mmCIF file of C-alpha atoms in Angstrom:
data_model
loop_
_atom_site.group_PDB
_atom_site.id
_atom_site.type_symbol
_atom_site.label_atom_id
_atom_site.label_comp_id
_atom_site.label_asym_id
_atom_site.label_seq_id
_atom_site.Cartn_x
_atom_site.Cartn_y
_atom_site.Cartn_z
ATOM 1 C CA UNK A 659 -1.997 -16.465 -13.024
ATOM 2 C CA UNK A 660 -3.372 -12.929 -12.439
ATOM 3 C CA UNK A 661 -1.227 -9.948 -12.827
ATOM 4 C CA UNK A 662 -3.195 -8.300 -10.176
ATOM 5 C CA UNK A 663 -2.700 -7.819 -6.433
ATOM 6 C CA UNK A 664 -5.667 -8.498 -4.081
ATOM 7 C CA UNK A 665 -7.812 -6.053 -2.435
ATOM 8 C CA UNK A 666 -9.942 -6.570 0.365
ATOM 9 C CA UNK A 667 -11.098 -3.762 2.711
ATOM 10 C CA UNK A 668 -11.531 -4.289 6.258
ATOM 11 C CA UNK A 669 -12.693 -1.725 7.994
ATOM 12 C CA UNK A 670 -14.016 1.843 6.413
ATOM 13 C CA UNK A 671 -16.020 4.646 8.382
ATOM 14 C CA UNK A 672 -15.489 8.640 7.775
ATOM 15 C CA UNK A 673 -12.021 8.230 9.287
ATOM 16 C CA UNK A 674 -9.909 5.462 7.795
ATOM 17 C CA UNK A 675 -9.806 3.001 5.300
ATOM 18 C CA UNK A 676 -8.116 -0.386 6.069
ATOM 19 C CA UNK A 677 -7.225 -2.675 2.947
ATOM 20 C CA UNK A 678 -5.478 -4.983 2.839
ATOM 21 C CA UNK A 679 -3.241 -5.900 -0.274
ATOM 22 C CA UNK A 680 -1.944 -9.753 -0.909
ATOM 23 C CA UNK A 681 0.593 -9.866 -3.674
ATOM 24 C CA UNK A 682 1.699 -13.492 -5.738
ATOM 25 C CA UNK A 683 5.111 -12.924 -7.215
ATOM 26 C CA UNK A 684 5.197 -9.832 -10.345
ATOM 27 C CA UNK A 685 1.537 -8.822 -9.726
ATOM 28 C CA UNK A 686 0.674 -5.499 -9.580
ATOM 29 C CA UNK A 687 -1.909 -2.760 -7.771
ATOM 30 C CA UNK A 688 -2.167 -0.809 -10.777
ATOM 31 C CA UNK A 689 -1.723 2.899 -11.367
ATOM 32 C CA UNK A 690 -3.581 4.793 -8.245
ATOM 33 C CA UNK A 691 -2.830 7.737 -7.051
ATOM 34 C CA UNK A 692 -3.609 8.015 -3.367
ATOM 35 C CA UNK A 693 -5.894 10.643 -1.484
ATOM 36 C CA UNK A 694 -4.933 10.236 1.506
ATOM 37 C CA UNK A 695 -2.582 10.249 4.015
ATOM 38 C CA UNK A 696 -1.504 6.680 4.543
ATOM 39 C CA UNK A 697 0.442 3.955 6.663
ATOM 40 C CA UNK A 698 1.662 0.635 5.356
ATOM 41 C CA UNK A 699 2.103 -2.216 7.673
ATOM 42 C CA UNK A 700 3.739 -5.363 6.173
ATOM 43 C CA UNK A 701 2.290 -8.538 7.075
ATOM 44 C CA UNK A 702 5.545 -10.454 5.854
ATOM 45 C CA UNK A 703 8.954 -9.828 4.561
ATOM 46 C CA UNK A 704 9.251 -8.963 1.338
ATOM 47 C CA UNK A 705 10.279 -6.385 -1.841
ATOM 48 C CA UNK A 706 8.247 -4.015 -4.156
ATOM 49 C CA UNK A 707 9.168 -1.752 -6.736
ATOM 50 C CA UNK A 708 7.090 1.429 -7.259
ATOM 51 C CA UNK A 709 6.551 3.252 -10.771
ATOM 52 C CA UNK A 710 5.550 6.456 -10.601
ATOM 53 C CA UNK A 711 4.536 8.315 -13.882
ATOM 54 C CA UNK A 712 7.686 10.081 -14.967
ATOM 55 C CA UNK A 713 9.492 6.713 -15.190
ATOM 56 C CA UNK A 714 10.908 6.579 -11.905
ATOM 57 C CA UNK A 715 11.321 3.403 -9.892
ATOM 58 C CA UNK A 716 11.273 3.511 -6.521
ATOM 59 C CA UNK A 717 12.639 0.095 -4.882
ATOM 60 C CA UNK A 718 11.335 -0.911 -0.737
ATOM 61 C CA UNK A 719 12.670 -3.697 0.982
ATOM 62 C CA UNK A 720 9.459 -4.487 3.540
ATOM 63 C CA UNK A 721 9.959 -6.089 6.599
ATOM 64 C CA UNK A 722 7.240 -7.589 8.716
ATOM 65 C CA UNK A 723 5.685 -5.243 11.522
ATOM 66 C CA UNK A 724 7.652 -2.175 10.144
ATOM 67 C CA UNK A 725 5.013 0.510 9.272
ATOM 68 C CA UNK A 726 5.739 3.533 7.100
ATOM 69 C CA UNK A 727 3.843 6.227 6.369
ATOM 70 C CA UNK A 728 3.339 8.418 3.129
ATOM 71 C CA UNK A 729 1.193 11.763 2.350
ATOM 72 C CA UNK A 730 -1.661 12.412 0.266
ATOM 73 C CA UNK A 731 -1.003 12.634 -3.730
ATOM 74 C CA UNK A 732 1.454 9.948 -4.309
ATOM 75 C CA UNK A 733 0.826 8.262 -7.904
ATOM 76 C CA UNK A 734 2.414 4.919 -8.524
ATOM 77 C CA UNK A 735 1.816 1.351 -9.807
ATOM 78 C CA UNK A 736 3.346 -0.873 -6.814
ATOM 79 C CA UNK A 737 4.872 -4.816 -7.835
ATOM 80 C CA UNK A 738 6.124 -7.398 -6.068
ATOM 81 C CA UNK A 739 9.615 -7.461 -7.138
ATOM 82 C CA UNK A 740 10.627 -10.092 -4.591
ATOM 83 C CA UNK A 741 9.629 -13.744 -5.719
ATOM 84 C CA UNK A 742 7.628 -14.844 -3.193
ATOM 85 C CA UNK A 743 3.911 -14.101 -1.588
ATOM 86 C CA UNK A 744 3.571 -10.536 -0.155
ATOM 87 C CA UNK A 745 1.126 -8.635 1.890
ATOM 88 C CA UNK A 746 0.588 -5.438 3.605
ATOM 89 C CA UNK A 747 -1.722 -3.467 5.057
ATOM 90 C CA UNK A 748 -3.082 -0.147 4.032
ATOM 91 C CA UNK A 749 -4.431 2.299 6.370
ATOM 92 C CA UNK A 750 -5.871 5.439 5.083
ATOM 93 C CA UNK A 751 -6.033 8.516 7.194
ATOM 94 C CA UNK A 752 -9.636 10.057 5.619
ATOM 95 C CA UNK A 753 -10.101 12.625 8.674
ATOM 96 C CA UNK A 754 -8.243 13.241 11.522
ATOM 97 C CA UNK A 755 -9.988 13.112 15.048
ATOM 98 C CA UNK A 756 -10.855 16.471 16.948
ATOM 99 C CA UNK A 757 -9.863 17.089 20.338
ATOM 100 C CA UNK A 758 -12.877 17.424 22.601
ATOM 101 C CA UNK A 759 -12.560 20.247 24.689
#
């Protein structure tokens, strides 16, 4: 069994970044720290456990359709902590949109 989560982008232009993450049970993303500003949809119910650097672990119960969102600089490794399949997706904000006058 791999020990890493699944990637698989989406969608990417100058403004966002969509991946999406699937998760089997105690795999991992793998220290990232993230660039952007970003929202996290969960696909399904689940739990993950984030490790930042410094040792502390940050634990998320996810529930299905209820997005979050998180700035720009964050640095964690994120596991499923919950026993079953997980999956979310990640939107990254690259740009934000200009108001046409």
């Amino acid at each position: 069994m791999t020990t890493t989560a699944k990637p698989s982008v989406q969608h990417e232009d100058e403004q966002v970044r969509v991946t999406r993450w699937d998760f089997e049970p105690d795999t991992r993303t793998g220290r990232h720290v993230h660039e952007h500003d970003y929202v996290v949809v969960p696909v399904v119910d689940g739990r993950i456990s984030a490790f930042a650097p410094d040792g502390t672990v940050t634990e998320s119960q996810l529930r299905a359709g209820e997005s979050y969102a998180r700035p720009a600089g964050g640095e964690h490794d994120v596991v499923n902590t919950g026993g079953t399949w997980l999956a979310f997706v990640e939107i990254e904000l690259k740009a934000t949109s200009k108001a046409v006058a």
